[in-house]
GROMACS .gro file of C-alpha atoms in nm:
model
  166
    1UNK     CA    1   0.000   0.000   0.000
    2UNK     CA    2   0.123   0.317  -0.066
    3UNK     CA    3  -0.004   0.626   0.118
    4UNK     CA    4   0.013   0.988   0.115
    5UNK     CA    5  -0.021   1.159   0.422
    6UNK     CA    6  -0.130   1.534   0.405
    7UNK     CA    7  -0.078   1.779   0.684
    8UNK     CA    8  -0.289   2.086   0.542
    9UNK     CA    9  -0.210   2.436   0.560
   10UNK     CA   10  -0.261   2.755   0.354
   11UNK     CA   11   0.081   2.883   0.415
   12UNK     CA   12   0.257   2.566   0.445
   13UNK     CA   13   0.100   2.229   0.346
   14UNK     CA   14   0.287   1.900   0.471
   15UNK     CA   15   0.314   1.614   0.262
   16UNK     CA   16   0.473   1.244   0.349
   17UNK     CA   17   0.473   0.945   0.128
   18UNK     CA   18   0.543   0.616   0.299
   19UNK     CA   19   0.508   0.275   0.111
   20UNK     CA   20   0.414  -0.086   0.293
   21UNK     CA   21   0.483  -0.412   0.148
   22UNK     CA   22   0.377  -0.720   0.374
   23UNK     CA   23   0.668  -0.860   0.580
   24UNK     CA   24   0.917  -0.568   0.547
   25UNK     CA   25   0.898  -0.211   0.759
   26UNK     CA   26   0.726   0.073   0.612
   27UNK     CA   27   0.942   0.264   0.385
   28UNK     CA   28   0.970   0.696   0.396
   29UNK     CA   29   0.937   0.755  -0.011
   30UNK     CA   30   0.859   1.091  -0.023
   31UNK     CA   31   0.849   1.435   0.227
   32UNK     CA   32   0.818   1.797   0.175
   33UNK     CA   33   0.602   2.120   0.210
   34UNK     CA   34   0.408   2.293  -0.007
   35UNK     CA   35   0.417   2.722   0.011
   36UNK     CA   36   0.217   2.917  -0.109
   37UNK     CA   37   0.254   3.341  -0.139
   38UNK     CA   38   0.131   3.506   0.207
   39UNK     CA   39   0.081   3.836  -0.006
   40UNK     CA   40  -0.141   3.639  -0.236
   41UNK     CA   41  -0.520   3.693  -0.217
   42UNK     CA   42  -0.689   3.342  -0.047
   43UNK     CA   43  -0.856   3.207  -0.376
   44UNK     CA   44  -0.501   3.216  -0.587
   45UNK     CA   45  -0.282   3.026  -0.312
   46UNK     CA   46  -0.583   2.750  -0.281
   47UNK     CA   47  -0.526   2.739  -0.664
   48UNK     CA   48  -0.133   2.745  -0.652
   49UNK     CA   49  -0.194   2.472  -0.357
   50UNK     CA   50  -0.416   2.263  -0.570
   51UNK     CA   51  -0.187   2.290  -0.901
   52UNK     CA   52   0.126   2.175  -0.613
   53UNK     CA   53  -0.126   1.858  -0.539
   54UNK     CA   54  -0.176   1.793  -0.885
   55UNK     CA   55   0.147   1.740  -0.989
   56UNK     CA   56   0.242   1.574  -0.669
   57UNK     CA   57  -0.013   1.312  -0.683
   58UNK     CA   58   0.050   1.279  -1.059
   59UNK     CA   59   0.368   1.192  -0.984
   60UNK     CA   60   0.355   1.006  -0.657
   61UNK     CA   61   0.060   0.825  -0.743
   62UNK     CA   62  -0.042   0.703  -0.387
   63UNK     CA   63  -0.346   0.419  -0.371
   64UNK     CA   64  -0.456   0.645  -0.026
   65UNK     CA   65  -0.460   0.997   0.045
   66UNK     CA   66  -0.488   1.053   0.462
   67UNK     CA   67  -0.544   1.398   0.570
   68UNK     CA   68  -0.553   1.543   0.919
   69UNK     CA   69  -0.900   1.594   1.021
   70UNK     CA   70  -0.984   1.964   1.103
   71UNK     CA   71  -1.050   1.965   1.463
   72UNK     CA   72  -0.963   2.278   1.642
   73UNK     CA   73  -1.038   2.404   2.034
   74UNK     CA   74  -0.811   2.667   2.008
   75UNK     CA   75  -0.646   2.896   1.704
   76UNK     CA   76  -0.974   2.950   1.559
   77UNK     CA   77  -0.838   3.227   1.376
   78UNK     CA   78  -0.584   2.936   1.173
   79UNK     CA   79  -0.874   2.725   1.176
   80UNK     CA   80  -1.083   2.822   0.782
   81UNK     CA   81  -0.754   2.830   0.609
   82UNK     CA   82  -0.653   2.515   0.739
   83UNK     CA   83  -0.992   2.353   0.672
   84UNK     CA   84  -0.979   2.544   0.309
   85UNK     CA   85  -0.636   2.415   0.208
   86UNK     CA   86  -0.802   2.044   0.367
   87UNK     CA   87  -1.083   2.074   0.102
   88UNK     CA   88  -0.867   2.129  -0.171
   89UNK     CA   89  -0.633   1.806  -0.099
   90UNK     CA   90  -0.897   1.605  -0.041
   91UNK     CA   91  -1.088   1.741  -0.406
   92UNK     CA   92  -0.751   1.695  -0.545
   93UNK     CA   93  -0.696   1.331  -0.405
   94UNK     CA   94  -1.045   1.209  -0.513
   95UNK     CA   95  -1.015   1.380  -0.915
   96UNK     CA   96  -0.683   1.173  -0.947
   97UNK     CA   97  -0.873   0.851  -0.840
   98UNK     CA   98  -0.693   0.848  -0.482
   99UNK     CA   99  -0.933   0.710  -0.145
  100UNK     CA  100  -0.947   0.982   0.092
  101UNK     CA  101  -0.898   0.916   0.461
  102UNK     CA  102  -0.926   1.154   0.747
  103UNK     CA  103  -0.749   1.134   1.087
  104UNK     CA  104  -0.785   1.382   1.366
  105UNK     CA  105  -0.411   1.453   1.546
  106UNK     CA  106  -0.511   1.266   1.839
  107UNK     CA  107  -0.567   0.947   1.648
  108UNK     CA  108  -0.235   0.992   1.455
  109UNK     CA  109  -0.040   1.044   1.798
  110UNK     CA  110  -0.185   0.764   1.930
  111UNK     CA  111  -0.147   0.532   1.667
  112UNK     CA  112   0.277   0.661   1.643
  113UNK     CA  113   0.351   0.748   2.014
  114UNK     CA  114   0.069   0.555   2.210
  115UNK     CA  115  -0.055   0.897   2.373
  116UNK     CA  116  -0.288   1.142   2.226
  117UNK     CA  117  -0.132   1.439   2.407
  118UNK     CA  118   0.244   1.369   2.231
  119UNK     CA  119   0.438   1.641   2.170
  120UNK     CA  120   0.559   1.748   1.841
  121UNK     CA  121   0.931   1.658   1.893
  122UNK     CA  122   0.821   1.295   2.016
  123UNK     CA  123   0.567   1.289   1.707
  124UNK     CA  124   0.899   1.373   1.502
  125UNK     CA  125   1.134   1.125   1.672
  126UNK     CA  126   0.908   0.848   1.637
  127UNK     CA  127   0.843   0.933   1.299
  128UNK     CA  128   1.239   0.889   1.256
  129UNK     CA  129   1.230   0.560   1.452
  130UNK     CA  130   0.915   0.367   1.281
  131UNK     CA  131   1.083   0.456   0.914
  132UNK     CA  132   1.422   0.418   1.013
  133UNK     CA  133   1.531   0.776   0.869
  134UNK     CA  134   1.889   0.902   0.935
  135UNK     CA  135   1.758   1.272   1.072
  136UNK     CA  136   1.427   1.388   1.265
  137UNK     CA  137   1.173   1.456   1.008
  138UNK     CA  138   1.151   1.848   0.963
  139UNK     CA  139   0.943   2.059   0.964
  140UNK     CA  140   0.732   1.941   1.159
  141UNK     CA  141   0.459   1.955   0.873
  142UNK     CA  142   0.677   1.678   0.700
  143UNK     CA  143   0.682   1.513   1.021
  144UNK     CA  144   0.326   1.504   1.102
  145UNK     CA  145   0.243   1.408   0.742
  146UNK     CA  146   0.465   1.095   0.747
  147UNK     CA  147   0.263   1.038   1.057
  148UNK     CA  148  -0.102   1.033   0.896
  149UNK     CA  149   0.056   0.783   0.664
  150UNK     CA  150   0.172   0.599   0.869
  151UNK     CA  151  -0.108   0.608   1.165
  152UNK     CA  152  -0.351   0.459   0.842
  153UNK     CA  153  -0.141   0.167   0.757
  154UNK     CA  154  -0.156   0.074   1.108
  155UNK     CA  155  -0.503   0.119   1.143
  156UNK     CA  156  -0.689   0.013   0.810
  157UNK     CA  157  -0.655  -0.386   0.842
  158UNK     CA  158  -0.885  -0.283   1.118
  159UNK     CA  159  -1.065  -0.063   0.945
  160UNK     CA  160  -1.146  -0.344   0.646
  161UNK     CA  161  -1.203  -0.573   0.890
  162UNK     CA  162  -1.489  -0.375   1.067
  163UNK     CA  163  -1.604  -0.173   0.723
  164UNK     CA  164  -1.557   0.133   0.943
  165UNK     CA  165  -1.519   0.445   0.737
  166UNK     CA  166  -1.261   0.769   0.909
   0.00000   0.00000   0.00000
């Protein structure tokens, strides 16, 4: 399975790429952010954004698309650009024939640290130790994508299993 993990943003969008074959570890394949131009009105950098996933999924082609589920309790103000740049990776991941999956941070911590309240720097570390990478994921957008991807190939044998949908 290979899966594309998505940590959206406006300003900077995450992106991971980890690949799982049965009886080997998972395998770090791809990692990077996405920018778009601060000065830029909204609607241009969700276009920019949505070319950048275009091309990235053309090229990657991933069989699953995970995205971080737009939760938020606090930053409200971060909270419609985040959910706007979400949209647009998930529209992009479905119009190149990708499944979409969504994960709220809590479930991706849990699933790579065992705690839901895990710090970024042990999100990152783990990250490093489950794919075996020389260096600590960074930024922590690359980080936290790798994550997704790899929180759904630990979950979705269970999710198949029970037909649950995330």
């Amino acid at each position: 399975m290979f899966v594309l993990g998505i940590d959206p943003g406006l300003t900077r969008c995450g992106y991971g790429a980890v690949e799982a074959t049965p009886g080997r570890p998972a395998q770090a394949k791809a990692g990077g952010v996405l920018s778009t131009l601060i000065d830029s009105p909204v609607a241009e950098r969700l276009a920019a954004l949505a070319r950048d996933l275009r091309c990235l999924m053309s090229e990657l082609r991933p069989d699953v698309v995970v995205v971080e589920r737009v939760v938020f309790q606090t930053a409200v103000r971060n909270a419609i650009p985040v959910a706007q740049a979400a949209g647009v990776a998930m529209c992009t991941a479905i119009e190149s024939g990708c499944e979409v999956v969504e994960y709220a941070a809590n479930e991706v911590k849990v699933a790579v640290t065992g705690t839901g309240s895990a710090p970024k720097e042990q999100v990152q570390k783990m990250v490093q130790s489950l794919l075996r990478l020389p260096e600590v994921p960074s930024p922590p957008d690359v980080a936290d994508a790798l994550a997704l991807a790899l929180c759904h190939l630990a979950r979705a044998p269970l999710n198949e299993l029970t037909g649950a949908k995330t």
